[in-house]
Amino acid sequence: MADPHDLTALEQADAIRAGELSSAELVEHYITRIEAYGDTVGAFVTVTADQAREQAKAADDTPAGQRGPLHGVPTAIKDLTLTAGVRTTFGSAAFADFVPPIDSDAVALLRAAGTVSLGKTTTSEMGVSLYSEGVVAPPARNPWDLANTAGGSSGGAAAAVAAGLVPFAQGSDGGGSVRIPASLCGLVGYKPSRGVVSGGPLGFGAFGLPTHGPLARTVTDAAAMLDALAVPVPGEPYLGPPPPDGGYLAIARAAAPGPLRVGRFVTPMLAGDQPVDPACVAAVDTAAAALTRAGHTVEEIAAPFGPEVWPLFETIWYAMALFPLPPEREADLLPLTRLMRQRGAEISAGRLMGVLAELQIQVRQAMRATAAYDLLLCPTLAGPQARIGWFSETGDPAVDFDRQRRFSPYCAVFNVTGQPSVSLPVATTPDGLPVGALLTGRYGEDARLIAGAAQMEQIIGWSDRHPDIWRATPSATVNGV
């Protein structure tokens, strides 16, 4: 008989509705696995076992007529996301004991959908890096190879899902922070169009770059979480497109995008001289072949952005690092975060406004150049994997930041454009590690992107691929750990 974690999130919900499993049983199953493997893969900063048990009991006591598609299913919340009454460190020693008095809208919406959070997942400090290696928790390790990073800033969320510690998890993506960990850990990582998911109740919207999004094993699970998150909330600075009739889950299940014209490229947009690993190119080839097999047209195109936009991008990211912080806690920050804040403090208001204006010009040009294409296809990353400690090993935060740019020269541009973008686990390296490909749709056409991704999933198939830790029993060791 399959273990409960072998079931997808939607299959778990079906089992709860059928009386074959209870939410309480699922919570206990996952808590046991978290206790055994959570630190091994560095998935969690805080585990809320008692709270989860209470929520699961309430879920099981809820009348059948009041249960939604995900009722009673366990999940986890990124430690960058405000959660009332639960320690939320933002991945930083500067906030090691912070307990928010309020929930992020994303947390409230997932709770309203009936999901049960098992705790807070590891993130990079304030979400500034694409790896999750701080001082408030063990580093987020890739369950496929514990010597490698699970990525960031939603690294703990990806590690948890890939290791079978939760069926799906909430992440956030301001420059690839959902899609990068998804590619590294063999998952579906979805960044919705700007405005689809509320970023409230705090903050100014961060120029529209970040958004909440799901990390999941399947496109249908990701779509179901997106349905829970894509609820309009008053006062948001960006107006998102209306959800499709029947929701994104219905679109994913139908997997019928209609004929698509797809523009394919592999040129690294933010690092023109960066070589792209053959495994990443092969993943794009695999995705292109699947799209062609489905009857779509795939054409080679020029990359919509070039490396000349990098100075604009980095200026925005430096400015975004200027989060409120008491001066006496500045020394608690990691060197990379301090460097970004120092550079951000040197940016004048006039320069920032000029950069935003120039960047929008670049966005308009890129969108007009690719307007004829329903989807864009490119690598998620320039390299398939990176080992723990590689980005910061020189001790120079400037080198660290440049290595991140070269490793991930694709994802961030779609945060600036606001387009929906998804990393799909379409291939593996010669030694069996996951490699993702990136599909991106027109702004507001999340339904078409999800339908295309679901169709590709049906053709390629990947939900039954798991690392060794997936099959390990709680008393076993993994990779010697």
XYZ file of C-alpha atoms in Angstrom:
481
model
C 0.000 0.000 0.000
C 1.266 3.488 -0.813
C 2.419 5.716 2.017
C 0.251 8.809 2.571
C 2.997 11.077 1.225
C 2.926 9.171 -2.061
C -0.449 10.798 -2.685
C -0.586 14.225 -4.289
C -2.227 17.052 -2.364
C -5.440 16.607 -4.346
C -5.391 12.843 -3.817
C -5.002 13.444 -0.097
C -8.015 15.755 -0.176
C -9.979 13.073 -2.031
C -8.975 10.488 0.590
C -10.155 12.802 3.374
C -13.507 13.327 1.669
C -13.909 9.576 1.137
C -13.133 8.835 4.789
C -10.024 6.829 3.850
C -7.727 9.234 5.687
C -8.253 12.000 8.192
C -6.472 15.318 8.325
C -5.200 14.301 11.767
C -3.647 11.125 10.355
C -1.930 13.066 7.579
C -0.579 15.620 10.044
C 0.872 12.889 12.258
C 2.421 11.152 9.259
C 4.146 14.324 8.128
C 5.226 15.365 11.625
C 6.956 12.003 11.982
C 8.781 12.558 8.701
C 9.700 16.135 9.627
C 11.131 14.968 12.956
C 13.210 12.385 11.090
C 14.356 14.368 8.055
C 13.522 18.034 8.526
C 16.988 19.004 9.742
C 18.662 16.637 7.271
C 17.334 18.679 4.356
C 17.106 21.968 6.285
C 13.442 22.354 5.451
C 11.998 24.027 8.553
C 12.892 26.922 10.809
C 9.885 26.383 13.088
C 7.585 23.357 13.295
C 4.102 24.066 14.655
C 3.092 20.510 15.495
C 0.615 21.266 18.280
C -1.087 24.012 16.303
C -1.292 21.722 13.283
C -2.913 18.998 15.365
C -5.552 21.452 16.585
C -6.230 22.674 13.043
C -6.450 19.103 11.752
C -8.996 18.183 14.406
C -11.068 21.233 13.477
C -10.783 20.274 9.808
C -12.001 16.734 10.524
C -14.928 18.128 12.516
C -16.015 20.454 9.694
C -19.256 19.342 7.985
C -18.759 17.848 4.534
C -20.736 20.617 2.853
C -18.284 23.237 4.070
C -15.138 21.573 2.722
C -13.249 22.902 -0.275
C -10.931 21.055 -2.688
C -7.933 21.213 -0.328
C -9.695 20.821 2.998
C -7.532 19.199 5.652
C -4.400 18.894 3.499
C -1.084 19.755 5.209
C 1.174 22.470 3.840
C 3.895 24.827 5.078
C 4.515 28.574 5.014
C 7.766 30.243 3.992
C 9.567 31.981 6.858
C 9.509 35.207 4.877
C 5.696 35.284 5.155
C 3.965 36.872 8.150
C 2.153 34.308 10.302
C 0.283 35.523 13.369
C 1.505 34.018 16.641
C 4.254 31.980 14.948
C 7.928 32.935 15.016
C 8.801 34.445 11.646
C 12.508 35.216 11.321
C 12.706 36.320 7.652
C 15.761 34.052 7.581
C 17.726 36.508 9.719
C 19.337 36.583 13.138
C 18.138 40.187 13.319
C 14.576 38.859 13.621
C 15.307 35.550 15.345
C 12.615 36.049 18.009
C 10.038 38.026 16.017
C 6.433 36.849 16.347
C 4.032 38.769 14.066
C 0.659 39.872 15.388
C -0.984 39.485 11.963
C -1.141 37.080 9.044
C -0.089 37.712 5.492
C -3.126 37.619 3.219
C -1.626 34.484 1.653
C -1.568 32.713 5.013
C -5.135 33.740 5.797
C -6.347 32.576 2.378
C -4.665 29.183 2.662
C -6.164 28.722 6.102
C -9.584 29.715 4.763
C -9.169 27.037 2.101
C -8.857 24.462 4.881
C -5.157 23.664 4.573
C -3.179 22.919 7.727
C 0.259 24.497 8.140
C 2.977 22.380 9.739
C 5.337 25.307 10.237
C 7.696 27.825 8.662
C 10.163 26.789 5.954
C 13.775 27.918 5.586
C 14.486 30.986 3.470
C 17.438 33.184 2.614
C 17.940 36.277 4.750
C 15.141 38.689 3.788
C 14.864 36.763 0.525
C 17.893 38.499 -0.990
C 19.704 35.407 -2.328
C 18.896 32.378 -4.448
C 20.248 29.968 -1.835
C 18.969 29.428 1.723
C 22.001 29.258 3.996
C 21.616 31.480 7.034
C 22.253 31.220 10.757
C 18.740 30.719 12.156
C 18.311 27.223 10.700
C 20.305 24.505 8.940
C 20.928 25.222 5.247
C 18.213 24.087 2.847
C 19.698 21.040 1.105
C 18.563 19.386 -2.075
C 16.923 16.050 -1.172
C 18.328 14.600 -4.410
C 21.896 15.281 -3.271
C 22.479 16.669 0.201
C 25.756 18.263 -0.864
C 23.778 20.622 -3.107
C 21.613 23.624 -2.313
C 17.832 23.452 -2.482
C 17.944 27.020 -3.772
C 16.235 30.121 -2.528
C 14.721 32.081 -1.355
C 11.988 29.404 -1.059
C 14.603 26.698 -0.511
C 13.086 25.141 2.580
C 9.695 24.905 0.889
C 11.215 23.048 -2.063
C 13.235 20.756 0.197
C 10.120 19.925 2.204
C 8.041 19.020 -0.845
C 10.795 17.068 -2.610
C 11.609 15.083 0.547
C 7.967 14.202 1.204
C 7.597 16.357 4.317
C 4.548 18.207 2.927
C 2.577 17.595 -0.291
C 2.909 21.208 -1.428
C 4.100 24.487 0.055
C 3.687 28.230 -0.190
C 6.616 30.197 -1.555
C 7.263 33.693 -2.831
C 9.112 34.855 -5.906
C 10.718 38.278 -6.380
C 13.440 37.250 -8.824
C 13.004 33.513 -9.292
C 12.641 32.460 -5.651
C 9.943 29.854 -6.362
C 11.152 28.721 -9.778
C 14.847 28.336 -8.918
C 14.269 25.890 -6.011
C 11.687 24.060 -8.122
C 14.216 23.470 -10.886
C 16.900 22.287 -8.469
C 14.591 19.954 -6.544
C 12.518 18.527 -9.405
C 9.249 20.324 -8.693
C 6.670 22.564 -10.301
C 7.253 26.165 -9.215
C 4.654 28.695 -10.335
C 4.933 32.491 -10.324
C 1.519 34.005 -11.175
C 0.912 37.218 -13.067
C 1.370 40.409 -11.107
C -1.729 41.124 -9.042
C -3.216 37.617 -9.104
C -2.235 37.017 -5.473
C -2.412 39.669 -2.762
C 0.881 40.792 -1.226
C -0.846 42.430 1.741
C -1.606 43.539 4.282
C 1.797 45.246 4.744
C 4.312 46.688 2.300
C 4.150 48.866 -0.789
C 4.279 46.158 -3.425
C 8.058 46.326 -4.025
C 7.692 47.707 -7.560
C 5.472 44.735 -8.422
C 8.322 42.228 -8.493
C 7.453 39.720 -5.726
C 4.403 37.508 -5.543
C 3.311 34.435 -3.604
C 3.172 31.173 -5.511
C 3.026 27.401 -5.047
C 5.705 24.715 -5.034
C 4.223 21.317 -5.829
C 4.866 17.940 -7.412
C 2.211 18.349 -10.104
C 0.686 21.143 -12.133
C -2.769 20.264 -10.808
C -1.626 20.592 -7.186
C -0.001 23.933 -8.010
C -3.203 25.094 -9.718
C -5.290 24.072 -6.714
C -3.084 26.110 -4.378
C -3.243 29.023 -6.798
C -7.045 28.876 -6.665
C -6.832 29.222 -2.882
C -4.452 32.176 -3.156
C -6.016 34.002 -6.124
C -8.756 35.737 -4.181
C -9.126 39.505 -4.777
C -8.304 41.597 -1.708
C -9.223 45.319 -1.511
C -6.451 47.887 -1.577
C -3.842 45.975 -3.532
C -1.651 48.202 -5.765
C -1.894 45.947 -8.852
C -5.113 44.733 -10.418
C -4.798 41.110 -11.417
C -6.696 39.415 -14.223
C -9.929 37.640 -13.242
C -9.618 33.879 -12.647
C -10.941 31.573 -15.375
C -14.381 30.010 -15.148
C -14.158 27.027 -12.840
C -10.765 28.116 -11.523
C -7.200 27.225 -12.405
C -7.595 23.627 -11.234
C -10.254 22.971 -13.871
C -7.931 24.449 -16.485
C -5.063 22.208 -15.362
C -7.228 19.094 -15.372
C -8.465 19.812 -18.890
C -4.879 20.429 -20.111
C -6.238 21.900 -23.347
C -4.472 25.183 -24.171
C -5.445 25.207 -27.848
C -2.806 25.706 -30.549
C 0.206 27.573 -29.238
C 3.003 29.516 -30.848
C 6.080 29.151 -28.654
C 9.263 31.230 -28.817
C 12.357 29.307 -27.730
C 15.717 30.786 -26.695
C 18.661 29.803 -24.502
C 20.750 33.013 -24.441
C 21.298 34.103 -20.802
C 19.526 37.450 -20.526
C 21.320 38.921 -17.524
C 24.789 37.502 -18.263
C 25.469 37.351 -21.980
C 28.906 35.746 -21.636
C 27.741 33.034 -19.250
C 27.952 29.521 -20.755
C 24.812 27.447 -20.360
C 25.263 23.898 -19.110
C 24.378 21.289 -21.770
C 21.926 19.663 -19.346
C 19.954 22.927 -19.165
C 19.882 23.219 -22.954
C 18.809 19.570 -23.192
C 15.919 20.291 -20.821
C 14.706 23.030 -23.170
C 15.018 20.587 -26.075
C 12.932 18.033 -24.176
C 10.264 20.626 -23.446
C 10.265 21.834 -27.051
C 9.869 18.275 -28.311
C 6.895 17.723 -25.996
C 5.237 20.922 -27.190
C 5.816 19.952 -30.807
C 4.398 16.499 -30.129
C 1.276 18.181 -28.753
C 0.836 19.994 -32.066
C 2.236 23.394 -31.109
C 4.661 25.495 -33.149
C 8.059 26.106 -31.560
C 10.284 28.761 -33.139
C 13.778 29.975 -32.286
C 13.727 33.647 -31.259
C 16.096 36.238 -29.864
C 16.044 36.614 -26.093
C 13.643 39.438 -25.161
C 16.208 41.120 -22.890
C 19.979 41.479 -23.047
C 22.705 41.914 -20.418
C 22.517 45.695 -20.792
C 19.494 45.651 -18.460
C 21.501 44.133 -15.613
C 22.563 47.491 -14.086
C 18.896 48.455 -13.965
C 17.929 45.197 -12.295
C 20.608 45.331 -9.642
C 19.706 48.910 -8.734
C 16.127 47.813 -8.040
C 17.281 44.879 -5.924
C 19.607 47.083 -3.879
C 16.720 49.431 -3.178
C 14.481 46.518 -2.173
C 17.062 45.445 0.423
C 16.353 48.626 2.422
C 13.792 46.996 4.709
C 13.134 48.682 8.077
C 15.663 47.598 10.683
C 16.789 49.079 14.018
C 20.363 50.381 13.572
C 21.645 48.229 16.419
C 20.578 45.057 14.534
C 22.468 45.895 11.338
C 25.496 43.930 12.556
C 23.350 40.797 12.818
C 22.881 40.679 9.048
C 24.871 38.462 6.719
C 27.633 40.078 4.585
C 25.607 39.828 1.358
C 22.606 41.550 2.913
C 24.775 44.294 4.381
C 26.436 44.890 1.006
C 23.088 45.196 -0.754
C 21.784 47.597 1.874
C 24.928 49.716 1.674
C 24.583 49.976 -2.082
C 20.869 50.647 -1.769
C 21.490 53.523 0.638
C 23.674 55.188 -2.014
C 20.838 55.321 -4.559
C 19.167 58.721 -4.751
C 15.440 59.093 -5.307
C 16.157 60.673 -8.683
C 18.343 57.805 -9.786
C 15.776 55.236 -8.664
C 13.005 56.976 -10.583
C 15.212 57.127 -13.663
C 16.034 53.417 -13.434
C 12.359 52.505 -13.067
C 11.517 54.600 -16.131
C 14.298 53.080 -18.228
C 13.384 49.579 -17.131
C 9.778 50.121 -18.167
C 10.980 51.208 -21.618
C 12.933 47.970 -21.871
C 9.848 46.013 -20.774
C 7.692 47.638 -23.455
C 10.236 46.839 -26.138
C 10.562 43.227 -25.018
C 6.811 42.684 -24.803
C 6.253 44.130 -28.254
C 9.034 41.980 -29.692
C 7.463 38.785 -28.299
C 3.775 39.718 -28.604
C 3.171 37.144 -31.355
C 4.059 34.246 -29.051
C 1.651 32.601 -26.627
C 4.488 31.138 -24.551
C 8.228 31.647 -24.166
C 10.498 28.675 -23.473
C 14.003 28.930 -22.023
C 16.174 27.294 -19.339
C 15.257 27.971 -15.733
C 18.945 28.190 -14.792
C 22.309 28.315 -16.548
C 23.549 25.405 -14.408
C 21.556 22.392 -13.205
C 22.833 22.327 -9.602
C 25.131 24.156 -7.166
C 26.776 22.821 -4.037
C 26.141 24.176 -0.562
C 28.477 27.081 0.166
C 29.555 27.670 -3.442
C 28.044 31.125 -3.852
C 29.625 32.544 -0.694
C 32.841 30.510 -0.551
C 35.181 33.394 -1.486
C 33.994 35.492 1.449
C 33.397 38.424 -0.909
C 29.683 39.303 -1.063
C 30.185 41.055 -4.412
C 31.466 37.803 -5.916
C 28.577 35.987 -4.262
C 26.051 38.301 -5.907
C 27.708 38.000 -9.319
C 27.739 34.211 -9.120
C 24.009 34.306 -8.445
C 23.440 36.503 -11.510
C 25.361 34.095 -13.703
C 23.685 31.014 -12.276
C 20.182 32.474 -12.713
C 20.138 34.830 -15.726
C 16.571 34.032 -16.846
C 13.934 34.076 -14.094
C 14.151 37.627 -12.771
C 13.189 39.418 -15.969
C 9.697 37.962 -15.723
C 9.247 39.458 -12.263
C 9.864 42.850 -13.847
C 7.444 42.229 -16.720
C 4.849 40.746 -14.353
C 4.280 37.758 -16.639
C 3.220 34.341 -15.313
C 6.143 31.921 -15.347
C 6.572 28.295 -14.302
C 9.564 25.999 -13.899
C 8.772 22.413 -14.858
C 10.906 19.345 -13.986
C 11.288 18.052 -17.526
C 14.723 16.371 -17.488
C 17.643 15.057 -15.452
C 21.421 15.368 -15.569
C 23.494 12.342 -16.619
C 23.784 11.420 -12.920
C 20.034 11.668 -12.348
C 19.587 15.095 -10.749
C 16.580 17.239 -11.742
C 16.721 19.930 -14.415
C 13.896 22.378 -15.068
C 12.739 24.331 -18.083
C 10.949 27.672 -17.866
C 7.642 28.392 -19.575
C 6.341 31.960 -19.507
C 3.006 33.289 -20.729
C 1.620 36.665 -21.662
C 0.705 38.890 -18.749
C -2.695 37.897 -17.397
C -2.875 34.652 -19.369
C -2.205 32.363 -16.420
C -4.917 29.975 -17.577
C -3.223 29.355 -20.916
C 0.174 28.883 -19.266
C -1.238 26.419 -16.737
C -3.040 24.501 -19.475
C 0.163 24.279 -21.519
C 2.180 23.195 -18.486
C -0.376 20.522 -17.611
C -0.329 19.231 -21.170
C 3.465 19.004 -21.071
C 3.228 17.140 -17.770
C 0.927 14.567 -19.360
C 3.395 14.006 -22.200
C 6.649 13.907 -20.210
C 5.467 12.667 -16.797
C 7.499 13.418 -13.693
C 5.364 13.126 -10.542
C 6.663 9.610 -9.797
C 10.327 10.714 -9.691
C 11.631 10.922 -6.128
C 14.965 11.096 -4.302
C 16.041 8.242 -2.030
C 14.873 10.077 1.082
C 11.312 9.721 -0.205
C 11.350 5.969 0.428
C 13.406 6.086 3.617
C 11.756 5.075 6.871
C 11.992 7.543 9.757
C 14.647 5.445 11.484
C 16.941 5.369 8.436
C 19.848 7.616 7.493
C 20.128 9.291 4.101
C 23.419 9.934 2.285
C 25.191 9.137 5.539
C 23.344 11.861 7.481
